[in-house]
Amino acid sequence: MFVNEVNDVKIYNLSAGKSVPDWLTDRRKKSKLMKKVDSRRQIELIQDFDMPGVCTSIRMSPDQQYILATGTYKPRVKCFEVSNLSIKFERCFDSEVTTFEVISDDYCKMVFLQCDRYVEIHAAHGRHYRLRIPRFGRDMKYHKPSCDMYIVGVGKDIYRLNLERGQFLQPFETDASCLNACDVNPEHHLLVAGTKEGTVEAWDPRTKQRCSTLDVAMKLPGVKEFPSVTALKYRSGLHMAVGTASGHVLIYDIRAKQPLLVKNHLNRLPIKRLAFNPAQNAVYSMDEATLKLWDEQTGKQIAYVESTSSFNDFCTIPDTGMFFLAQEDVKMLTYYVPAMGPAPRWCSFLDNLTEEIESEVLENVYDDYQFVTAKELAELGMEHLVGTNLLKGYMHGYFMDARLYNKAKAVVEPFAFDRFRKDKIRQEIESERKSRLQIDSKLPKVNKELALKIMDEQANPSNSAKQRNVPNLLEDSRFKAMFENSDFAVNKEAEEYRLLAPVLNRLDKSKAKELKQRVEVARVAELHAEEAEPRDDSDNDEDLFGFEKSDGEKEVESGDEASSDDDDRREYVKEMKQAYKQVKRQREDEDEEEEAMETAEADDQLQRANDQERHLKNGNYNHPPTNGIGKRFTMTPLDQHQGNSLMQQRIKQASLQDRVRVMSQLEGQVTNVGRSLGNRQMTFEVNKQKKTQYHAKKREAELKKHRDERRSIVRPIKSLRLKKVNFK
């Protein structure tokens, strides 16, 4: 269980927990779940509450005893019985389900609208009847008094399917080109349909005529295009919520054309579904990224749920604080918000359980598997495992067994745990030990300069009231680690910081200049105030002290300010160029060091190859060279079968890199004699290609060094300036 707190409202995710990788078999998944204590203690409210691939829509039966969900793959519907907290039945379809409606109190009567224009009617035993509509459908609602099923979709017609007579009736013709959503009022049964043009049309099922048309898109502020209506939901007989493709939710009184409230999701994503909580005066609105809970009267946000994958649908349980989410993932999420209402009767134990649960953070990683990037894999020296079953490629890295990762980490950094243990002990001691000297203003140990800047900005009286009311980062618990953990310290030697250093310096200078201007303005104001007072001195005092200036003096001052701005700009450009040059020079030095290391390695390899060839030419098979790789191999005469097998075993024990290097050196030099004992004849030739490559690289490095020396000595032409000479 994961607990999140937003605006002092706790949201309990009852589906949270460590997941098992999908590539494991069912048997291995069960064994891992049984071994782990955390998995055994994990709360599973409803057993097997998931889909094989993706969940598309989810509903609660009117009697609140069954949860029905559709998904893929294969297309199917699952029915969960809440009294047993487990699945009751599962059925498969021929195509995916767009939406569905439960038209009875329980699961006995259901209607499914599918993506291939088919409508399936199901009874308790299974599929009862299947028919097809003329165009693709997008939404449908059931009208209980007349037993009519209203279906909207691509096209201007609202199809009417009478389930009592079993036939289509005359459709309602709208003025829209396409219909996206519809809803039926539970009190007076007025039908509303949302169009692609951003309007809502209301139809009376009794008279079979259109009552009115509401233009929603014209009431949206700051929207250039007309967004279509994507979601509709009635709260009562008079109030209705409309969701648009631009991410706006509008609350209407059906007697007025002006909205009571406009709520912006700020995601610019279409609203997929809406719901009301009348007991708490709250509205649930969902788009692809978030589900938001906000007040119906003021629009103030109460809480929100962010998606790790795209949300498809959700449903609430009336008079409770629980709701279910369907998403583009295997899991169907279960959330419980105590502020929205109590827990349902079939899981009333949640009220007692949530009081004892504290907030905790769970890592979103696979159990017993560690994610490593390609760079981390190279640091561990395990690049040769790429392509084996020990690494599973995922996004920009790999998943590997946590035990293997820990062993490799211990080999690469044998004293890492000791350092970590000492740091932990030191932190515990410092937290328990009180400082002997009590200082009023304490600076943190990490990022002291940043803390000083924040303190100056907070204490600056010239800032506006809005800036002073901004929360202090030093006191905010979210940024606490930035001033305590040394891992978050600003690295001034980093390349990114050095490139940004001129910009930061200019900002500091501009702030100092602004402060100087404010001081100057304050001084002038004081002088003018003194000037306004009556004086006994002579009239020439103002001229003596320079209180009034002539127009020429003012022009000179403005020219000085402009020249100072130009000087600051030139200095800034100069600092930026110097920073880029330093970074470029450092990169070139690193490249030269890498080239030098490569040439040294090539020289060593060439020397080892020459030594090995020299030994083989001399016929010394028992004593290979002792430097480099040669010390890993010993060669015996080939006429002994036992010695041949021993050599093969030693070659197999060597690493793949060493094996490939030795075989490439011997390639083309070993020929079969054809004897029954399997002897081979070996000839050797000196390979001069590596030596020529080495000399070429060495020559290139010398030429580069020579060019750099000449560049540092020769004076550039740009420094010479031509002066104009006037001949008279």
XYZ file of C-alpha atoms in Angstrom:
728
model
C 0.000 0.000 0.000
C 1.288 3.416 -0.973
C 0.150 6.597 0.767
C 0.325 9.995 -0.906
C -0.658 13.262 0.757
C -1.838 16.226 -1.327
C -3.182 19.384 0.352
C -3.480 17.477 3.657
C -5.659 14.874 1.921
C -4.375 11.309 2.073
C -4.757 9.079 -0.970
C -4.217 5.336 -0.446
C -3.138 3.322 -3.461
C -4.262 -0.212 -2.630
C -2.641 -1.651 -5.782
C 0.898 -0.392 -5.100
C 3.754 -2.775 -4.462
C 6.771 -4.358 -6.043
C 6.018 -6.032 -9.342
C 7.517 -9.131 -10.925
C 9.062 -8.957 -14.437
C 6.783 -10.034 -17.254
C 9.383 -12.218 -18.945
C 9.420 -14.674 -16.037
C 7.261 -17.761 -16.196
C 4.215 -18.148 -13.955
C 5.988 -20.767 -11.891
C 8.980 -18.515 -11.197
C 6.664 -15.594 -10.419
C 4.842 -17.602 -7.770
C 8.089 -18.856 -6.258
C 9.457 -15.318 -5.985
C 6.253 -14.060 -4.384
C 6.375 -16.876 -1.828
C 10.007 -16.255 -0.928
C 9.663 -12.520 -0.278
C 8.241 -11.404 3.062
C 7.226 -8.018 1.636
C 5.184 -9.675 -1.088
C 3.418 -11.927 1.399
C 2.468 -8.911 3.506
C 1.266 -6.916 0.502
C -2.433 -6.002 0.513
C -4.353 -7.545 -2.379
C -7.873 -6.227 -1.986
C -9.345 -8.170 -4.914
C -7.617 -11.318 -6.099
C -6.308 -11.312 -9.712
C -7.555 -7.764 -10.279
C -5.690 -7.286 -13.548
C -5.799 -7.824 -17.297
C -3.436 -9.771 -19.590
C -2.493 -6.598 -21.457
C -4.541 -3.391 -21.171
C -7.762 -2.439 -19.374
C -10.022 -0.214 -21.517
C -13.137 0.411 -19.382
C -14.457 -0.394 -15.906
C -17.920 -0.179 -14.298
C -19.678 -0.951 -11.003
C -23.049 -2.717 -11.077
C -26.027 -0.706 -9.712
C -26.354 -3.014 -6.679
C -22.623 -2.416 -5.902
C -21.898 -6.136 -5.671
C -19.998 -6.685 -8.925
C -17.112 -4.937 -10.682
C -16.984 -5.404 -14.455
C -13.954 -4.539 -16.570
C -13.045 -4.996 -20.230
C -9.575 -5.241 -21.729
C -7.188 -7.044 -24.050
C -5.552 -9.291 -25.186
C -7.598 -11.330 -26.159
C -10.590 -8.991 -25.895
C -12.510 -10.011 -22.796
C -14.695 -8.985 -19.893
C -14.015 -9.919 -16.276
C -16.598 -9.883 -13.497
C -15.405 -9.630 -9.872
C -17.687 -10.367 -6.938
C -16.956 -8.073 -3.993
C -18.507 -10.394 -1.409
C -15.771 -12.957 -2.174
C -13.117 -10.417 -3.280
C -12.321 -12.604 -6.287
C -13.228 -13.134 -9.919
C -16.626 -14.645 -10.725
C -16.383 -15.254 -14.476
C -14.501 -14.221 -17.607
C -15.708 -14.071 -21.219
C -13.897 -13.336 -24.469
C -15.035 -11.375 -27.534
C -14.213 -11.342 -31.213
C -13.156 -7.666 -31.146
C -12.207 -4.971 -28.637
C -14.841 -3.226 -26.544
C -15.233 0.556 -26.908
C -17.676 0.956 -24.010
C -20.404 -1.018 -22.259
C -23.475 -0.502 -20.064
C -25.002 -2.608 -17.267
C -28.784 -2.384 -17.760
C -29.814 -4.573 -14.812
C -29.085 -4.403 -11.108
C -26.412 -7.097 -11.382
C -24.381 -8.677 -14.180
C -27.338 -10.522 -15.782
C -27.969 -7.945 -18.540
C -25.124 -6.092 -20.264
C -24.657 -4.391 -23.635
C -21.207 -4.068 -25.231
C -20.323 -1.613 -28.023
C -17.365 -2.957 -30.009
C -14.844 -1.272 -32.271
C -16.018 -3.093 -35.444
C -19.590 -1.645 -35.296
C -21.033 -4.697 -33.529
C -23.292 -4.475 -30.480
C -23.415 -7.554 -28.255
C -26.193 -8.165 -25.731
C -25.211 -10.532 -22.910
C -27.295 -12.401 -20.380
C -26.190 -14.296 -17.267
C -25.277 -17.398 -19.286
C -23.303 -15.546 -21.976
C -23.919 -13.846 -25.313
C -27.612 -13.513 -26.093
C -27.629 -11.624 -29.392
C -25.276 -9.784 -31.716
C -26.141 -7.050 -34.218
C -24.454 -4.326 -36.209
C -24.974 -0.550 -36.444
C -24.472 1.476 -39.662
C -21.473 3.517 -38.431
C -18.724 3.227 -35.854
C -19.944 3.965 -32.348
C -18.202 5.993 -29.628
C -20.620 6.087 -26.694
C -24.031 4.773 -25.641
C -26.566 5.208 -22.816
C -29.666 3.291 -21.731
C -33.070 4.971 -21.337
C -34.981 2.900 -18.786
C -38.597 4.161 -19.243
C -38.692 3.345 -22.965
C -36.058 0.505 -22.984
C -34.203 2.417 -25.701
C -30.432 2.195 -26.122
C -29.031 5.443 -27.569
C -25.800 5.013 -29.562
C -23.708 7.940 -30.883
C -20.586 7.864 -33.041
C -19.257 8.809 -36.450
C -22.090 10.637 -38.172
C -24.921 12.979 -37.254
C -27.486 10.323 -36.253
C -28.325 9.160 -32.731
C -29.284 5.517 -33.214
C -32.191 4.167 -31.153
C -32.264 0.448 -30.436
C -35.396 -0.688 -28.604
C -34.478 -3.709 -26.501
C -38.108 -4.577 -25.684
C -39.210 -4.859 -29.318
C -35.803 -5.902 -30.595
C -35.633 -3.450 -33.487
C -34.141 -0.120 -34.549
C -36.342 2.981 -34.342
C -36.154 6.190 -36.315
C -32.828 7.863 -35.338
C -32.496 11.443 -34.103
C -30.819 13.667 -36.712
C -28.521 16.314 -35.241
C -26.815 19.318 -36.851
C -23.333 18.003 -36.061
C -20.899 16.137 -38.274
C -19.811 13.760 -35.525
C -20.938 12.860 -31.971
C -18.492 11.934 -29.207
C -20.479 11.472 -25.980
C -24.011 11.270 -24.593
C -25.819 11.038 -21.251
C -29.368 10.607 -19.917
C -30.630 12.555 -16.920
C -31.681 10.172 -14.116
C -34.626 12.391 -13.036
C -36.365 13.871 -16.083
C -34.595 11.601 -18.657
C -33.428 14.407 -20.948
C -30.886 13.147 -23.493
C -27.805 15.289 -24.241
C -25.148 14.625 -26.897
C -21.728 16.275 -27.294
C -20.623 17.162 -30.816
C -17.333 17.607 -32.605
C -18.164 21.287 -33.240
C -18.149 22.074 -29.504
C -21.917 22.139 -28.902
C -24.295 20.130 -26.707
C -27.695 19.166 -28.134
C -30.592 18.257 -25.822
C -33.353 15.876 -27.012
C -36.659 14.994 -25.339
C -37.362 11.233 -25.689
C -41.108 11.835 -25.227
C -41.614 14.245 -28.140
C -38.668 12.919 -30.208
C -37.580 16.516 -30.873
C -34.561 18.674 -30.077
C -35.142 20.994 -27.126
C -32.113 23.270 -27.290
C -28.474 23.659 -28.335
C -25.711 24.861 -26.005
C -22.537 26.369 -27.472
C -19.732 25.338 -25.118
C -16.668 26.324 -27.173
C -17.614 30.028 -27.243
C -17.416 30.244 -23.449
C -13.827 29.020 -23.133
C -11.217 31.729 -22.444
C -7.957 31.785 -24.384
C -8.856 28.995 -26.825
C -8.093 29.707 -30.489
C -9.769 26.633 -32.000
C -13.212 25.243 -31.221
C -12.639 22.171 -29.064
C -15.019 19.260 -29.340
C -17.094 17.945 -26.430
C -15.601 14.657 -25.201
C -17.421 13.922 -21.897
C -20.852 14.595 -20.364
C -22.244 13.856 -16.904
C -25.393 14.890 -15.023
C -25.153 15.682 -11.322
C -28.875 16.163 -10.693
C -31.940 17.283 -12.565
C -30.537 20.790 -13.122
C -26.741 20.606 -13.088
C -24.464 19.111 -15.704
C -20.691 18.892 -16.341
C -19.170 19.137 -19.824
C -15.617 18.083 -20.693
C -13.817 19.344 -23.806
C -10.869 18.247 -25.926
C -8.843 21.266 -24.738
C -8.819 19.997 -21.139
C -11.589 22.258 -19.750
C -14.505 21.198 -17.551
C -17.585 23.455 -17.445
C -20.355 23.236 -14.835
C -23.768 24.291 -16.201
C -27.234 24.919 -14.935
C -29.345 23.620 -17.816
C -31.631 26.656 -17.488
C -28.798 29.086 -18.391
C -26.352 29.338 -21.251
C -23.539 30.774 -19.139
C -21.377 28.261 -17.220
C -21.334 28.416 -13.435
C -17.650 27.419 -13.309
C -14.819 26.684 -15.743
C -12.009 24.377 -14.589
C -8.809 24.014 -16.618
C -6.766 20.820 -16.283
C -3.699 22.651 -17.710
C -2.630 19.491 -19.569
C -4.220 20.306 -22.957
C -5.497 16.731 -23.092
C -9.104 15.678 -23.794
C -11.313 14.985 -20.786
C -12.217 11.294 -20.910
C -14.669 10.862 -18.056
C -16.497 12.866 -15.354
C -18.160 11.940 -12.070
C -19.725 13.673 -9.052
C -19.558 13.124 -5.306
C -22.679 14.951 -4.013
C -21.902 14.265 -0.339
C -18.622 16.232 -0.500
C -19.588 18.635 -3.352
C -16.646 17.280 -5.338
C -16.077 16.613 -9.017
C -13.889 13.853 -10.466
C -12.413 14.710 -13.881
C -9.960 12.504 -15.735
C -7.745 12.995 -18.741
C -4.980 10.807 -20.077
C -2.398 12.004 -17.538
C -4.208 12.807 -14.292
C -7.390 12.298 -12.314
C -8.289 15.476 -10.412
C -10.645 15.919 -7.469
C -11.847 19.505 -7.029
C -14.563 21.500 -5.331
C -17.755 21.984 -7.310
C -18.431 25.516 -6.039
C -14.982 27.137 -6.094
C -12.961 24.897 -8.446
C -10.210 24.540 -5.830
C -8.237 21.336 -6.192
C -8.704 18.805 -3.399
C -6.387 16.019 -4.570
C -5.060 14.415 -7.714
C -3.715 11.090 -8.981
C -0.963 11.073 -11.598
C -0.588 8.237 -14.078
C 2.527 6.173 -14.718
C 0.819 5.092 -17.934
C -2.177 6.513 -19.796
C -5.550 6.436 -18.035
C -8.460 4.990 -20.019
C -11.443 5.012 -17.661
C -12.503 5.140 -14.020
C -15.568 4.460 -11.919
C -16.578 5.525 -8.419
C -18.559 3.675 -5.775
C -21.463 5.939 -4.676
C -21.370 7.340 -1.117
C -17.820 6.063 -0.548
C -14.267 7.318 -1.002
C -13.133 4.436 -3.238
C -12.699 4.450 -7.002
C -11.118 2.187 -9.633
C -8.891 3.202 -12.546
C -8.381 1.457 -15.887
C -5.051 2.213 -17.539
C -2.713 1.187 -20.340
C -1.135 -1.424 -18.117
C -1.757 -4.848 -16.666
C -2.887 -3.595 -13.257
C -6.286 -2.068 -12.554
C -5.701 0.502 -9.820
C -7.729 0.793 -6.624
C -7.657 4.076 -4.686
C -9.220 5.033 -1.383
C -9.598 8.651 -0.224
C -11.033 8.859 3.326
C -11.812 12.570 2.873
C -14.308 11.701 0.122
C -16.241 9.184 2.201
C -15.985 5.936 4.185
C -14.862 2.603 2.824
C -17.486 0.327 1.222
C -19.218 -2.232 3.400
C -17.441 -5.157 1.769
C -14.024 -3.738 2.793
C -14.876 -1.812 5.945
C -11.607 -3.013 7.510
C -9.811 -0.331 5.470
C -10.981 2.399 7.854
C -9.144 0.756 10.749
C -6.163 -0.176 8.620
C -5.513 3.284 7.188
C -5.291 4.825 10.649
C -2.221 2.729 11.433
C -0.428 3.052 8.113
C 2.335 5.619 7.767
C 3.483 7.175 4.541
C 6.165 5.235 2.737
C 7.921 5.421 -0.625
C 8.309 2.331 -2.797
C 10.830 2.199 -5.618
C 9.348 1.506 -9.004
C 11.729 -1.289 -9.896
C 11.419 -5.003 -10.361
C 11.922 -7.211 -7.337
C 15.401 -8.826 -7.165
C 16.502 -7.039 -10.357
C 18.749 -4.010 -10.709
C 18.601 -1.587 -13.635
C 21.978 -0.482 -15.004
C 22.840 1.786 -17.914
C 25.496 1.032 -20.516
C 27.912 3.409 -18.766
C 27.405 1.702 -15.391
C 27.861 -1.670 -17.061
C 31.207 -0.524 -18.462
C 32.297 0.728 -15.034
C 31.514 -2.696 -13.579
C 33.553 -4.383 -16.327
C 30.632 -6.539 -17.471
C 30.273 -5.443 -21.077
C 30.999 -8.987 -22.267
C 27.638 -10.097 -20.797
C 25.683 -8.146 -23.415
C 23.704 -10.627 -25.480
C 23.628 -13.307 -22.790
C 20.658 -14.365 -20.689
C 22.178 -12.597 -17.670
C 21.151 -9.186 -19.067
C 17.686 -8.209 -20.239
C 17.619 -5.130 -22.484
C 15.171 -2.445 -21.363
C 14.945 1.173 -22.635
C 18.426 2.757 -22.355
C 19.974 0.025 -20.202
C 19.627 -3.503 -18.899
C 18.042 -5.452 -16.058
C 20.361 -7.831 -14.220
C 20.079 -9.992 -11.136
C 20.586 -7.984 -7.939
C 22.913 -10.627 -6.473
C 25.193 -10.490 -9.506
C 25.156 -6.685 -9.361
C 26.131 -6.663 -5.685
C 29.004 -9.093 -6.291
C 30.331 -7.044 -9.214
C 29.997 -3.839 -7.201
C 31.919 -5.391 -4.327
C 34.746 -6.430 -6.664
C 34.994 -3.023 -8.377
C 34.615 -1.001 -5.168
C 35.632 -3.265 -2.274
C 35.594 -0.467 0.315
C 32.338 1.209 -0.756
C 30.323 -0.389 2.020
C 32.862 0.627 4.645
C 32.707 4.248 3.460
C 28.926 4.154 3.437
C 28.893 2.704 6.972
C 31.294 5.366 8.281
C 29.226 8.157 6.696
C 26.063 6.809 8.296
C 27.717 6.581 11.715
C 29.095 10.116 11.361
C 25.665 11.463 10.393
C 24.030 9.760 13.382
C 26.646 11.142 15.761
C 26.334 14.674 14.367
C 22.544 14.558 14.551
C 22.613 13.492 18.212
C 25.439 15.820 19.290
C 24.448 19.410 19.958
C 26.701 22.255 19.023
C 28.463 23.926 21.936
C 28.412 27.343 20.287
C 24.887 28.552 19.585
C 24.982 30.746 16.495
C 21.913 32.666 15.410
C 22.354 32.288 11.646
C 23.614 28.805 10.804
C 24.734 27.980 7.311
C 24.329 24.429 5.988
C 27.387 22.303 5.344
C 26.496 21.750 1.684
C 25.910 24.537 -0.885
C 26.736 27.418 1.452
C 26.859 30.024 -1.334
C 23.407 29.064 -2.557
C 22.076 29.266 1.000
C 23.591 32.755 1.391
C 21.876 33.943 -1.803
C 18.530 32.582 -0.616
C 18.957 34.295 2.764
C 19.804 37.608 1.086
C 16.758 37.442 -1.172
C 14.480 36.629 1.753
C 15.917 39.398 3.940
C 15.990 42.045 1.201
C 13.397 44.700 2.134
C 13.234 46.011 -1.439
C 11.501 42.826 -2.657
C 7.776 42.927 -3.158
C 5.357 41.366 -0.677
C 4.669 38.529 -3.114
C 8.369 37.648 -3.321
C 8.774 37.786 0.456
C 5.804 35.429 0.950
C 7.424 32.733 -1.191
C 8.349 29.695 1.005
C 11.984 29.558 2.045
C 13.884 26.711 0.390
C 16.056 26.275 3.479
C 12.990 25.500 5.573
C 11.187 23.379 2.987
C 11.471 19.660 3.749
C 11.351 18.782 0.048
C 14.731 20.478 -0.539
C 16.280 19.390 2.764
C 18.652 16.891 1.173
C 20.084 19.569 -1.136
C 21.729 21.282 1.846
C 22.623 18.139 3.840
C 23.631 15.435 1.380
C 27.001 15.965 -0.276
C 25.751 14.189 -3.421
C 23.729 17.324 -4.256
C 26.662 19.734 -3.893
C 27.252 22.125 -6.795
C 30.286 20.952 -8.760
C 32.067 24.094 -9.950
C 34.588 22.055 -11.936
C 31.883 20.537 -14.117
C 31.705 21.559 -17.756
C 28.070 22.714 -17.510
C 28.800 25.003 -14.565
C 31.788 26.630 -16.277
C 29.691 27.381 -19.348
C 27.012 28.984 -17.161
C 29.463 30.884 -14.931
C 29.507 34.094 -17.096
C 25.697 34.193 -17.072
C 25.594 33.840 -13.284
C 28.248 36.519 -12.854
C 26.317 38.905 -15.070
C 23.152 38.286 -13.054
C 25.035 39.100 -9.841
C 26.421 42.278 -11.421
C 22.992 43.335 -12.651
C 21.596 42.854 -9.148
C 24.420 44.951 -7.684
C 23.836 47.627 -10.314
C 20.107 47.651 -9.582
C 20.847 48.009 -5.856
C 23.194 50.933 -6.605
C 20.536 52.657 -8.688
C 17.997 52.255 -5.898
C 20.420 53.799 -3.400
C 21.049 56.702 -5.787
C 17.319 57.302 -6.241
C 16.797 57.264 -2.481
C 19.643 59.786 -2.011
C 18.212 62.135 -4.654
C 14.777 61.908 -3.037
C 16.255 62.880 0.317
C 18.034 65.859 -1.244
C 14.831 67.045 -2.910
C 13.006 66.726 0.374
C 15.638 68.886 2.033
C 15.383 71.360 -0.826
C 11.662 71.770 -0.262
C 12.252 72.882 3.330
C 12.754 76.687 4.037
C 16.394 77.721 4.196
C 18.219 80.707 5.711
C 21.272 80.205 3.501
C 22.012 82.030 0.300
C 20.427 81.166 -3.017
C 23.685 79.871 -4.405
C 23.779 76.830 -2.073
C 21.989 74.661 -4.580
C 24.545 75.468 -7.242
C 27.406 74.871 -4.838
C 26.268 71.376 -3.852
C 24.960 70.421 -7.292
C 21.319 69.834 -6.440
C 20.190 71.119 -9.830
C 21.886 70.153 -13.029
C 21.795 71.627 -16.475
C 20.589 69.833 -19.592
C 24.146 69.272 -20.772
C 25.093 67.556 -17.530
C 22.056 65.286 -17.785
C 22.990 64.347 -21.349
C 26.537 63.518 -20.220
C 25.178 61.279 -17.447
C 22.867 59.408 -19.846
C 25.798 58.920 -22.235
C 27.905 57.524 -19.400
C 25.167 55.049 -18.492
C 24.884 53.890 -22.109
C 28.658 53.479 -22.378
C 28.726 51.503 -19.113
C 26.020 49.180 -20.508
C 28.089 48.626 -23.661
C 31.174 47.888 -21.565
C 29.240 45.376 -19.482
C 27.982 43.682 -22.663
C 31.492 43.486 -24.114
C 32.830 42.087 -20.863
C 30.051 39.478 -20.795
C 30.780 38.369 -24.372
C 34.478 38.193 -23.552
C 33.829 36.000 -20.485
C 31.570 33.677 -22.494
C 34.207 33.243 -25.205
C 36.875 32.583 -22.601
C 34.711 29.951 -20.886
C 34.038 28.151 -24.169
C 37.743 28.250 -25.031
C 38.677 26.700 -21.681
C 36.138 23.913 -22.117
C 37.322 23.281 -25.677
C 40.975 23.235 -24.567
C 40.165 20.719 -21.821
C 38.372 18.480 -24.312
C 41.378 18.576 -26.638
C 43.705 17.666 -23.761
C 41.510 14.711 -22.852
C 41.475 13.548 -26.493
C 45.266 13.787 -26.636
C 45.602 11.737 -23.444
C 43.294 9.079 -24.870
C 45.305 8.959 -28.115
C 48.535 8.641 -26.151
C 47.094 5.765 -24.120
C 45.886 4.049 -27.311
C 49.314 4.365 -28.939
C 50.969 2.984 -25.777
C 48.575 0.023 -25.750
C 49.203 -0.613 -29.444
C 52.964 -0.512 -28.795
C 52.620 -3.014 -25.950
C 50.476 -5.350 -28.058
C 52.969 -5.171 -30.938
C 55.845 -5.934 -28.565
C 53.998 -8.905 -27.077
C 53.156 -10.251 -30.543
C 56.822 -9.955 -31.656
C 58.027 -11.722 -28.508
C 55.546 -14.512 -29.003
C 56.496 -14.965 -32.667
C 60.163 -14.969 -31.721
C 59.581 -17.751 -29.193
C 57.568 -19.805 -31.659
C 60.279 -19.415 -34.337
C 62.910 -20.607 -31.916
C 60.786 -23.714 -31.239
C 60.357 -22.943 -27.530
C 56.793 -24.169 -26.911
C 57.147 -24.848 -23.198
C 58.359 -21.362 -22.148
C 56.301 -18.518 -23.685
C 57.064 -14.879 -22.941
C 56.295 -13.723 -19.440
C 54.966 -10.245 -20.287
C 51.327 -9.349 -21.211
C 48.937 -12.035 -22.207
C 51.519 -14.673 -22.904
C 51.738 -15.655 -19.254
C 48.222 -17.069 -19.442
C 49.108 -19.775 -22.008
C 51.595 -22.679 -22.126
C 52.092 -24.688 -25.341
C 53.250 -28.312 -25.474
C 54.369 -30.442 -28.437
C 51.501 -31.401 -30.695
C 52.469 -35.029 -31.142
C 51.240 -35.819 -27.624
C 47.491 -36.231 -27.437
C 47.444 -35.541 -23.713
C 49.376 -32.276 -24.129
C 47.031 -31.158 -26.902
C 43.965 -31.596 -24.706
C 45.685 -29.727 -21.851
C 46.387 -26.773 -24.157
C 42.752 -26.733 -25.295
C 41.548 -26.715 -21.708
C 43.784 -23.750 -20.859
C 42.586 -21.844 -23.906
C 38.960 -22.488 -22.891
C 39.633 -21.138 -19.405
C 40.952 -17.858 -20.823
C 38.618 -14.922 -21.489
C 36.970 -14.416 -24.854
C 39.044 -11.308 -25.588
C 42.368 -13.120 -25.019
C 41.171 -16.143 -26.990
C 40.188 -14.028 -30.018
C 43.515 -12.162 -29.930
C 45.590 -15.384 -29.879
C 43.505 -17.056 -32.596
C 43.739 -13.964 -34.818
C 47.545 -14.044 -34.484
C 47.710 -17.726 -35.397
C 45.145 -17.505 -38.206
C 46.573 -18.526 -41.570
C 49.755 -19.910 -39.957
C 48.561 -23.394 -38.880
C 48.065 -26.112 -41.526
C 47.069 -29.751 -41.092
C 49.716 -32.318 -42.014
C 47.139 -35.068 -42.417
C 48.537 -37.654 -40.047
C 46.299 -39.934 -38.059
C 47.560 -38.522 -34.757
C 46.268 -35.033 -35.706
C 49.656 -33.235 -35.804
C 49.851 -29.748 -37.307
C 52.548 -27.807 -39.054
C 53.066 -24.162 -38.037
C 54.712 -21.329 -40.003
C 55.215 -17.774 -38.752
C 55.602 -14.401 -40.492
C 56.256 -10.992 -38.975
C 53.191 -8.737 -39.263
C 54.434 -5.243 -40.203
C 51.003 -3.651 -40.510
C 50.663 -2.837 -36.800
C 54.143 -1.298 -36.742
C 53.349 0.980 -39.693
C 50.062 2.029 -38.054
C 51.905 2.838 -34.838
C 54.488 4.979 -36.669
C 51.725 6.804 -38.546
C 49.900 7.663 -35.298
C 53.144 8.734 -33.681
C 53.986 10.983 -36.644
C 50.507 12.538 -36.539
C 50.848 13.294 -32.802
C 54.235 14.959 -33.373
C 52.835 17.137 -36.174
C 49.921 18.195 -33.966
C 52.296 19.127 -31.166
C 54.427 21.150 -33.611
C 51.368 23.034 -34.898
C 50.283 23.893 -31.356
C 53.747 25.297 -30.558
C 53.743 27.474 -33.686
C 50.221 28.701 -32.914
C 51.287 29.804 -29.436
C 54.370 31.701 -30.759
C 53.022 33.401 -33.917
C 51.128 36.608 -33.287
C 47.603 36.577 -34.824
C 46.750 39.095 -37.548
C 43.505 40.083 -35.839
C 45.441 41.919 -33.137
C 46.831 44.393 -35.719
C 44.706 47.429 -36.296
C 44.943 49.729 -39.286
C 44.892 53.425 -38.630
C 43.452 55.873 -41.104
C 45.907 58.481 -42.378
C 44.651 61.768 -43.832
C 46.806 63.207 -46.586
C 46.495 66.917 -47.061
